mmCIF file of C-alpha atoms in Angstrom:
data_model
loop_
_atom_site.group_PDB
_atom_site.id
_atom_site.type_symbol
_atom_site.label_atom_id
_atom_site.label_comp_id
_atom_site.label_asym_id
_atom_site.label_seq_id
_atom_site.Cartn_x
_atom_site.Cartn_y
_atom_site.Cartn_z
ATOM 1 C CA MET J 69 -10.236 95.312 99.256
ATOM 2 C CA GLY J 70 -13.475 94.874 98.946
ATOM 3 C CA LYS J 71 -15.374 92.684 96.184
ATOM 4 C CA PRO J 72 -16.596 95.116 94.041
ATOM 5 C CA PRO J 73 -20.830 95.494 94.082
ATOM 6 C CA LEU J 74 -23.157 92.849 91.906
ATOM 7 C CA THR J 75 -24.688 93.576 89.500
ATOM 8 C CA ARG J 76 -28.486 92.028 88.691
ATOM 9 C CA LEU J 77 -28.298 90.709 84.837
ATOM 10 C CA LYS J 78 -32.222 91.533 83.212
ATOM 11 C CA SER J 79 -33.736 88.674 82.350
ATOM 12 C CA PRO J 80 -35.124 89.729 78.402
ATOM 13 C CA PRO J 81 -38.184 91.119 78.563
ATOM 14 C CA ALA J 82 -41.241 89.201 78.340
ATOM 15 C CA ILE J 83 -43.015 89.097 74.646
ATOM 16 C CA SER J 84 -46.212 91.185 75.637
ATOM 17 C CA GLU J 85 -43.647 94.020 76.625
ATOM 18 C CA LEU J 86 -41.709 94.946 73.622
ATOM 19 C CA PHE J 87 -45.667 94.517 71.323
ATOM 20 C CA SER J 88 -49.013 95.854 72.602
ATOM 21 C CA LYS J 89 -50.563 93.530 69.524
ATOM 22 C CA LEU J 90 -49.920 91.156 67.275
ATOM 23 C CA THR J 91 -52.685 90.493 64.960
ATOM 24 C CA LEU J 92 -50.603 89.767 62.120
ATOM 25 C CA ALA J 93 -48.791 86.752 64.279
ATOM 26 C CA GLN J 94 -49.660 83.326 63.342
ATOM 27 C CA THR J 95 -48.962 79.923 65.094
ATOM 28 C CA ASN J 96 -45.075 78.750 63.654
ATOM 29 C CA ASP J 97 -44.258 82.347 63.146
ATOM 30 C CA THR J 98 -40.549 83.188 64.002
ATOM 31 C CA PHE J 99 -39.564 86.460 65.510
ATOM 32 C CA CYS J 100 -36.703 87.803 63.874
ATOM 33 C CA GLU J 101 -33.898 90.865 63.716
ATOM 34 C CA VAL J 102 -35.646 93.135 60.512
ATOM 35 C CA GLY J 103 -33.756 91.620 57.484
ATOM 36 C CA SER J 104 -33.583 89.166 58.394
ATOM 37 C CA SER J 105 -34.343 84.819 57.118
ATOM 38 C CA PHE J 106 -33.907 82.961 59.803
ATOM 39 C CA GLN J 107 -36.776 80.650 60.538
ATOM 40 C CA LEU J 108 -37.157 77.922 63.061
ATOM 41 C CA PRO J 109 -38.829 74.709 61.775
ATOM 42 C CA GLY J 110 -43.030 75.126 62.563
ATOM 43 C CA ALA J 111 -44.250 72.345 65.095
ATOM 44 C CA GLU J 112 -46.116 70.017 63.431
ATOM 45 C CA PHE J 113 -49.562 69.443 64.534
ATOM 46 C CA PRO J 114 -51.573 66.022 64.439
ATOM 47 C CA LYS J 115 -54.254 65.409 61.532
ATOM 48 C CA SER J 116 -58.182 65.682 61.468
ATOM 49 C CA VAL J 117 -60.018 62.877 62.001
ATOM 50 C CA ILE J 118 -63.870 63.809 61.965
ATOM 51 C CA SER J 119 -65.191 66.050 60.312
ATOM 52 C CA PHE J 120 -68.860 68.217 60.896
ATOM 53 C CA ALA J 121 -70.986 70.492 58.775
ATOM 54 C CA ILE J 122 -72.342 73.557 60.374
ATOM 55 C CA LYS J 123 -73.723 76.102 59.903
ATOM 56 C CA PRO J 124 -75.411 78.953 62.204
ATOM 57 C CA ALA J 125 -77.874 78.714 63.644
ATOM 58 C CA ARG J 126 -80.012 82.155 63.667
ATOM 59 C CA GLU J 127 -80.342 83.056 60.078
ATOM 60 C CA GLY J 128 -78.589 85.612 57.889
ATOM 61 C CA ASP J 129 -75.267 84.922 60.822
ATOM 62 C CA ASP J 130 -73.237 82.857 57.313
ATOM 63 C CA GLU J 131 -70.989 86.140 57.138
ATOM 64 C CA LYS J 132 -70.015 85.832 60.193
ATOM 65 C CA LEU J 133 -69.840 82.130 60.863
ATOM 66 C CA SER J 134 -67.245 82.313 58.296
ATOM 67 C CA SER J 135 -64.823 85.019 60.036
ATOM 68 C CA THR J 136 -65.215 83.323 63.240
ATOM 69 C CA LEU J 137 -64.080 80.160 62.170
ATOM 70 C CA SER J 138 -61.306 81.768 60.546
ATOM 71 C CA ARG J 139 -59.893 83.007 62.836
ATOM 72 C CA MET J 140 -60.437 79.381 65.329
ATOM 73 C CA MET J 141 -58.721 78.031 62.669
ATOM 74 C CA GLU J 142 -55.986 80.463 62.720
ATOM 75 C CA GLU J 143 -55.774 80.333 66.782
ATOM 76 C CA ASP J 144 -55.589 76.279 65.726
ATOM 77 C CA PRO J 145 -53.980 74.493 63.003
ATOM 78 C CA SER J 146 -55.423 71.132 64.110
ATOM 79 C CA PHE J 147 -58.822 73.049 63.699
ATOM 80 C CA GLN J 148 -59.728 72.463 59.238
ATOM 81 C CA ILE J 149 -62.495 73.650 57.036
ATOM 82 C CA GLU J 150 -63.241 73.258 53.718
ATOM 83 C CA ARG J 151 -66.502 73.961 52.007
ATOM 84 C CA ASN J 152 -67.769 70.695 49.947
ATOM 85 C CA GLY J 153 -67.703 72.065 45.626
ATOM 86 C CA THR J 154 -70.505 69.256 45.496
ATOM 87 C CA THR J 155 -72.419 69.591 49.115
ATOM 88 C CA LYS J 156 -72.185 72.379 49.211
ATOM 89 C CA GLN J 157 -71.713 72.114 52.748
ATOM 90 C CA LEU J 158 -69.287 74.307 55.669
ATOM 91 C CA LEU J 159 -67.135 71.450 56.832
ATOM 92 C CA VAL J 160 -65.291 71.711 60.423
ATOM 93 C CA SER J 161 -62.756 69.022 61.642
ATOM 94 C CA GLY J 162 -60.382 68.045 63.826
ATOM 95 C CA LEU J 163 -59.100 65.806 66.363
ATOM 96 C CA GLY J 164 -61.936 64.706 68.038
ATOM 97 C CA GLU J 165 -65.778 65.830 69.294
ATOM 98 C CA ILE J 166 -64.271 67.210 72.574
ATOM 99 C CA HIS J 167 -62.506 69.625 70.739
ATOM 100 C CA LEU J 168 -64.822 70.506 67.829
ATOM 101 C CA THR J 169 -66.427 70.542 70.745
ATOM 102 C CA VAL J 170 -65.185 73.110 72.821
ATOM 103 C CA ILE J 171 -64.361 75.019 69.788
ATOM 104 C CA ARG J 172 -68.285 75.749 69.448
ATOM 105 C CA ASN J 173 -68.247 76.401 72.889
ATOM 106 C CA ARG J 174 -65.858 79.150 72.490
ATOM 107 C CA MET J 175 -67.059 80.316 69.290
ATOM 108 C CA ARG J 176 -70.679 80.762 70.948
ATOM 109 C CA ASP J 177 -68.547 82.422 74.343
ATOM 110 C CA LYS J 178 -66.557 84.518 72.864
ATOM 111 C CA PHE J 179 -67.974 85.882 69.207
ATOM 112 C CA GLY J 180 -71.701 85.020 69.907
ATOM 113 C CA ILE J 181 -72.439 83.339 67.471
ATOM 114 C CA GLU J 182 -74.607 79.812 67.631
ATOM 115 C CA THR J 183 -74.372 76.387 65.694
ATOM 116 C CA GLU J 184 -75.502 73.475 64.515
ATOM 117 C CA VAL J 185 -73.862 70.704 63.349
ATOM 118 C CA GLU J 186 -74.886 67.327 60.962
ATOM 119 C CA MET J 187 -73.104 64.648 59.583
ATOM 120 C CA PRO J 188 -71.851 65.043 56.295
ATOM 121 C CA LYS J 189 -73.429 63.944 52.724
ATOM 122 C CA VAL J 190 -70.481 62.280 50.974
ATOM 123 C CA SER J 191 -69.445 63.567 47.108
ATOM 124 C CA TYR J 192 -70.492 60.428 45.398
ATOM 125 C CA GLN J 193 -70.202 60.692 41.643
ATOM 126 C CA GLU J 194 -72.086 59.498 38.690
ATOM 127 C CA THR J 195 -70.655 57.800 35.411
ATOM 128 C CA ILE J 196 -71.406 54.473 32.999
ATOM 129 C CA ARG J 197 -71.128 51.355 32.795
ATOM 130 C CA GLY J 198 -72.003 51.048 28.897
ATOM 131 C CA ARG J 199 -72.298 52.905 25.374
ATOM 132 C CA ALA J 200 -74.580 54.095 23.917
ATOM 133 C CA SER J 201 -75.396 55.056 20.020
ATOM 134 C CA GLY J 202 -77.705 57.205 17.597
ATOM 135 C CA ILE J 203 -79.129 59.587 20.227
ATOM 136 C CA GLN J 204 -80.698 62.115 19.239
ATOM 137 C CA GLY J 205 -81.804 65.753 20.601
ATOM 138 C CA ARG J 206 -84.837 67.815 19.473
ATOM 139 C CA TYR J 207 -85.787 71.081 20.577
ATOM 140 C CA LYS J 208 -88.176 72.474 19.171
ATOM 141 C CA ARG J 209 -90.936 75.609 19.706
ATOM 142 C CA GLN J 210 -93.245 77.106 17.863
ATOM 143 C CA SER J 211 -94.726 79.870 19.997
ATOM 144 C CA GLY J 212 -95.896 83.145 17.234
ATOM 145 C CA GLY J 213 -92.954 84.911 15.343
ATOM 146 C CA ARG J 214 -89.568 83.288 14.929
ATOM 147 C CA GLY J 215 -89.757 80.485 16.808
ATOM 148 C CA GLN J 216 -86.174 77.458 18.081
ATOM 149 C CA PHE J 217 -85.503 74.465 16.395
ATOM 150 C CA GLY J 218 -81.918 72.078 17.209
ATOM 151 C CA GLU J 219 -81.077 68.929 15.907
ATOM 152 C CA VAL J 220 -77.982 66.402 17.050
ATOM 153 C CA TRP J 221 -77.038 62.997 17.225
ATOM 154 C CA ILE J 222 -74.755 61.086 19.721
ATOM 155 C CA ASN J 223 -73.115 58.620 20.903
ATOM 156 C CA LEU J 224 -71.801 58.342 24.428
ATOM 157 C CA SER J 225 -68.892 56.183 25.463
ATOM 158 C CA PRO J 226 -67.475 55.565 29.293
ATOM 159 C CA LEU J 227 -63.496 56.649 29.509
ATOM 160 C CA GLU J 228 -60.951 54.920 32.702
ATOM 161 C CA ARG J 229 -61.495 56.028 36.032
ATOM 162 C CA SER J 230 -60.441 59.810 36.492
ATOM 163 C CA ALA J 231 -59.891 60.823 33.294
ATOM 164 C CA GLY J 232 -62.605 63.854 32.987
ATOM 165 C CA PHE J 233 -64.464 64.101 30.480
ATOM 166 C CA GLU J 234 -63.762 64.467 26.094
ATOM 167 C CA PHE J 235 -66.079 65.921 24.391
ATOM 168 C CA VAL J 236 -65.692 64.913 19.497
ATOM 169 C CA ASN J 237 -66.066 66.763 16.850
ATOM 170 C CA LYS J 238 -67.465 64.899 13.683
ATOM 171 C CA VAL J 239 -69.909 66.553 12.221
ATOM 172 C CA VAL J 240 -69.218 67.039 8.831
ATOM 173 C CA GLY J 241 -71.240 68.937 5.998
ATOM 174 C CA GLY J 242 -72.333 71.726 7.580
ATOM 175 C CA SER J 243 -75.197 69.909 9.384
ATOM 176 C CA ILE J 244 -74.545 71.581 12.419
ATOM 177 C CA PRO J 245 -73.188 75.102 11.976
ATOM 178 C CA ARG J 246 -69.984 75.660 13.583
ATOM 179 C CA ASN J 247 -70.807 78.711 15.449
ATOM 180 C CA TYR J 248 -73.418 75.733 17.495
ATOM 181 C CA ILE J 249 -71.484 72.938 17.982
ATOM 182 C CA PRO J 250 -70.166 74.872 21.838
ATOM 183 C CA ALA J 251 -73.464 75.890 22.778
ATOM 184 C CA VAL J 252 -74.188 71.687 22.156
ATOM 185 C CA GLU J 253 -70.512 71.313 24.348
ATOM 186 C CA LYS J 254 -72.157 74.155 27.368
ATOM 187 C CA GLY J 255 -75.084 71.946 27.171
ATOM 188 C CA ILE J 256 -73.683 68.838 27.902
ATOM 189 C CA ARG J 257 -71.384 70.494 30.591
ATOM 190 C CA GLU J 258 -74.470 71.577 32.517
ATOM 191 C CA SER J 259 -76.408 68.279 32.377
ATOM 192 C CA MET J 260 -73.062 67.240 34.254
ATOM 193 C CA ALA J 261 -72.458 69.036 36.256
ATOM 194 C CA GLN J 262 -76.430 69.627 37.966
ATOM 195 C CA GLY J 263 -75.941 64.946 37.487
ATOM 196 C CA LEU J 264 -77.995 63.037 36.180
ATOM 197 C CA ILE J 265 -79.338 60.568 38.412
ATOM 198 C CA ALA J 266 -79.420 61.732 42.036
ATOM 199 C CA GLY J 267 -78.086 64.875 41.631
ATOM 200 C CA TYR J 268 -74.122 64.316 41.828
ATOM 201 C CA PRO J 269 -71.259 65.306 39.465
ATOM 202 C CA PHE J 270 -70.925 63.317 36.552
ATOM 203 C CA VAL J 271 -67.649 62.346 35.326
ATOM 204 C CA ASP J 272 -65.238 59.533 33.059
ATOM 205 C CA ALA J 273 -67.544 59.714 30.042
ATOM 206 C CA GLN J 274 -66.747 61.030 25.964
ATOM 207 C CA VAL J 275 -69.583 62.950 23.987
ATOM 208 C CA GLU J 276 -68.895 62.453 19.918
ATOM 209 C CA LEU J 277 -71.565 64.679 18.119
ATOM 210 C CA TYR J 278 -71.617 63.125 14.679
ATOM 211 C CA ASP J 279 -75.075 64.633 13.390
ATOM 212 C CA GLY J 280 -77.521 67.042 13.644
ATOM 213 C CA LYS J 281 -80.053 70.019 12.176
ATOM 214 C CA HIS J 282 -80.525 73.471 11.591
ATOM 215 C CA HIS J 283 -83.305 75.680 11.207
ATOM 216 C CA PRO J 284 -81.982 79.025 8.789
ATOM 217 C CA VAL J 285 -84.026 80.821 10.844
ATOM 218 C CA ASP J 286 -84.871 79.379 13.751
ATOM 219 C CA SER J 287 -81.972 77.871 15.368
ATOM 220 C CA SER J 288 -80.220 79.966 17.912
ATOM 221 C CA ASP J 289 -77.760 78.626 20.830
ATOM 222 C CA MET J 290 -80.422 78.091 22.595
ATOM 223 C CA ALA J 291 -81.384 75.716 20.824
ATOM 224 C CA PHE J 292 -78.895 73.926 20.858
ATOM 225 C CA GLN J 293 -77.508 74.125 23.805
ATOM 226 C CA ILE J 294 -81.774 72.184 25.173
ATOM 227 C CA ALA J 295 -80.624 69.288 22.436
ATOM 228 C CA GLY J 296 -77.608 69.084 23.489
ATOM 229 C CA SER J 297 -78.876 68.969 26.859
ATOM 230 C CA PHE J 298 -81.916 65.823 25.602
ATOM 231 C CA ALA J 299 -79.313 64.104 24.387
ATOM 232 C CA PHE J 300 -76.851 63.122 27.021
ATOM 233 C CA ARG J 301 -79.608 63.472 29.096
ATOM 234 C CA GLU J 302 -80.817 59.672 26.873
ATOM 235 C CA ALA J 303 -77.771 58.845 26.070
ATOM 236 C CA VAL J 304 -76.944 58.413 30.054
ATOM 237 C CA ASN J 305 -79.558 56.461 31.111
ATOM 238 C CA GLU J 306 -78.778 53.952 27.681
ATOM 239 C CA SER J 307 -75.071 53.228 29.589
ATOM 240 C CA ARG J 308 -76.169 51.725 32.667
ATOM 241 C CA PRO J 309 -75.429 54.883 35.304
ATOM 242 C CA VAL J 310 -73.423 54.158 38.578
ATOM 243 C CA LEU J 311 -72.759 56.253 41.709
ATOM 244 C CA LEU J 312 -69.323 56.163 42.660
ATOM 245 C CA GLU J 313 -67.543 56.871 45.612
ATOM 246 C CA PRO J 314 -64.532 57.951 47.381
ATOM 247 C CA ILE J 315 -62.450 55.208 48.816
ATOM 248 C CA MET J 316 -60.281 56.118 52.158
ATOM 249 C CA ASN J 317 -56.667 55.345 52.989
ATOM 250 C CA VAL J 318 -56.241 54.176 56.062
ATOM 251 C CA THR J 319 -53.905 53.765 58.730
ATOM 252 C CA ILE J 320 -54.426 51.947 61.524
ATOM 253 C CA SER J 321 -52.819 51.969 65.395
ATOM 254 C CA VAL J 322 -53.624 49.916 67.735
ATOM 255 C CA PRO J 323 -52.082 47.251 70.669
ATOM 256 C CA GLU J 324 -51.983 44.307 69.520
ATOM 257 C CA GLN J 325 -55.027 42.295 72.054
ATOM 258 C CA PHE J 326 -57.106 44.928 69.878
ATOM 259 C CA MET J 327 -56.342 43.851 66.693
ATOM 260 C CA GLY J 328 -59.551 41.120 66.242
ATOM 261 C CA ASP J 329 -61.820 43.388 66.462
ATOM 262 C CA ILE J 330 -60.276 46.416 64.589
ATOM 263 C CA ILE J 331 -60.358 44.003 61.828
ATOM 264 C CA GLY J 332 -63.773 43.032 62.793
ATOM 265 C CA ASP J 333 -65.262 45.867 62.024
ATOM 266 C CA LEU J 334 -63.294 47.636 59.297
ATOM 267 C CA ASN J 335 -65.094 44.494 57.355
ATOM 268 C CA SER J 336 -68.015 45.235 58.707
ATOM 269 C CA LYS J 337 -67.785 48.806 57.280
ATOM 270 C CA ARG J 338 -66.419 47.360 53.387
ATOM 271 C CA GLY J 339 -63.187 48.370 54.893
ATOM 272 C CA ARG J 340 -60.161 45.767 53.190
ATOM 273 C CA ILE J 341 -56.987 44.882 54.659
ATOM 274 C CA MET J 342 -54.250 45.955 53.073
ATOM 275 C CA GLY J 343 -51.766 44.997 54.831
ATOM 276 C CA VAL J 344 -50.564 44.057 58.816
ATOM 277 C CA GLU J 345 -47.303 45.338 60.513
ATOM 278 C CA GLN J 346 -45.569 45.043 63.923
ATOM 279 C CA ALA J 347 -44.153 48.912 65.159
ATOM 280 C CA GLY J 348 -43.197 48.520 68.843
ATOM 281 C CA LYS J 349 -45.957 46.390 70.726
ATOM 282 C CA ARG J 350 -47.997 47.780 68.598
ATOM 283 C CA GLN J 351 -49.690 47.141 65.018
ATOM 284 C CA VAL J 352 -50.174 48.822 62.242
ATOM 285 C CA ILE J 353 -52.890 48.208 59.988
ATOM 286 C CA GLN J 354 -53.769 49.591 56.158
ATOM 287 C CA ALA J 355 -56.517 49.155 54.412
ATOM 288 C CA THR J 356 -59.125 50.888 52.136
ATOM 289 C CA VAL J 357 -62.517 51.701 53.945
ATOM 290 C CA PRO J 358 -65.337 53.822 52.066
ATOM 291 C CA LEU J 359 -65.759 57.716 53.030
ATOM 292 C CA ALA J 360 -69.768 57.002 53.841
ATOM 293 C CA GLU J 361 -68.570 54.417 56.589
ATOM 294 C CA MET J 362 -65.034 56.417 59.060
ATOM 295 C CA PHE J 363 -67.572 59.944 59.808
ATOM 296 C CA ARG J 364 -67.570 58.614 63.506
ATOM 297 C CA TYR J 365 -64.784 57.006 63.510
ATOM 298 C CA SER J 366 -62.839 58.190 65.990
ATOM 299 C CA ILE J 367 -65.660 57.479 68.650
ATOM 300 C CA ASP J 368 -65.492 54.105 67.258
ATOM 301 C CA LEU J 369 -61.496 53.461 67.547
ATOM 302 C CA LYS J 370 -61.985 54.833 70.790
ATOM 303 C CA SER J 371 -64.342 52.952 72.326
ATOM 304 C CA ILE J 372 -62.517 49.744 70.769
ATOM 305 C CA THR J 373 -59.344 50.500 72.074
ATOM 306 C CA SER J 374 -60.580 52.435 75.147
ATOM 307 C CA ALA J 375 -59.248 55.609 73.603
ATOM 308 C CA ARG J 376 -55.514 53.813 73.077
ATOM 309 C CA GLY J 377 -55.706 53.675 68.899
ATOM 310 C CA SER J 378 -55.103 55.952 66.741
ATOM 311 C CA PHE J 379 -55.239 55.969 62.824
ATOM 312 C CA THR J 380 -55.556 58.656 59.903
ATOM 313 C CA MET J 381 -56.799 58.385 57.105
ATOM 314 C CA GLU J 382 -56.414 60.603 52.904
ATOM 315 C CA PHE J 383 -57.946 60.267 49.943
ATOM 316 C CA ALA J 384 -57.495 57.042 47.077
ATOM 317 C CA ARG J 385 -59.575 57.974 44.613
ATOM 318 C CA TYR J 386 -62.692 56.743 43.270
ATOM 319 C CA GLU J 387 -64.437 53.381 42.606
ATOM 320 C CA GLU J 388 -68.567 52.107 41.283
ATOM 321 C CA MET J 389 -71.242 51.661 44.580
ATOM 322 C CA PRO J 390 -72.904 48.360 45.170
ATOM 323 C CA ASP J 391 -76.030 48.420 43.924
ATOM 324 C CA GLU J 392 -77.876 48.359 46.739
ATOM 325 C CA LEU J 393 -76.752 51.013 48.281
ATOM 326 C CA ALA J 394 -76.450 52.793 45.472
ATOM 327 C CA GLN J 395 -80.543 52.369 45.279
ATOM 328 C CA LYS J 396 -80.643 53.916 48.630
ATOM 329 C CA VAL J 397 -79.092 57.487 47.728
ATOM 330 C CA ILE J 398 -80.746 57.376 44.586
ATOM 331 C CA ALA J 399 -84.226 57.421 46.631
ATOM 332 C CA GLU J 400 -82.940 59.735 49.081
ATOM 333 C CA ALA J 401 -81.898 62.527 46.571
ATOM 334 C CA LYS J 402 -85.640 62.321 44.284
ATOM 335 C CA SER J 403 -87.390 62.574 47.692
ATOM 336 C CA GLU J 404 -84.877 65.779 49.111
ATOM 337 C CA ALA J 405 -85.634 67.126 46.199
ATOM 338 C CA GLU J 406 -89.572 66.640 46.280
ATOM 339 C CA GLU J 407 -89.328 68.703 48.934
#
């Protein structure tokens, strides 16, 4: 008997043959039967190591830029975008300068949007070192008809780092009617948000409102709001204000022969070495470094190690900034405000 004819097995169809468009599919999604809860573990992508502030080269392209960046991030999970609430800058982060340049070129060629980039601003904060007691804030305006009047007395004291803000009402005897107390707090909080020495958010302080004066006709929420802001600004000026800067935990992996150069470079960046461990033929350095010194570190590390080093970093805490550097930041902020 002859052998039965061979049956050629068909290869499974390609995804592109099964689906014409996958508009909702994203990287790390799993395709399975309807009703199934099966999911494959997603790929782990490296963390971003460099960031730039980005803006459209042409006016009016802001909305188009945001949608295009979101599209790029969906396609490439190692590319990240973020709106910094303090500096108001739109930040893009990636694996290096080349990575971000390629994405910008794709945005130009595929979506027709030109962009400009610059170094990000640091999200500084403001706080105080000392205390101020018995500070008056008074607002009085009389221009015919009903006027405006409000007067408050406050004490200001620092709190532990990251404690936030506390408003304590200790007014007794009706010197300030209860319905005006929230207006005083509002005026203080608005001043905190705007910053008092360099335009950065004010944090970690307690305000104690203990006395004041009002007028039965001329007092209003607005008057007490302004009086509260006046008192707070005066109290800050008398409480040794200081700038806080973000500090990053940095982990650097390099071949052993580059150890000395890396540690020397970190010292020049105001870094503190927290520990060194050996991992095979490489050394892993743990350090804390101010964020202001780290924006171009991926480029510096590549230069020092001939592209054989790698690093990761994450936010650790805020610390007081050295006075000489803080004065430069304050001067720059005042110059920008004048412009």
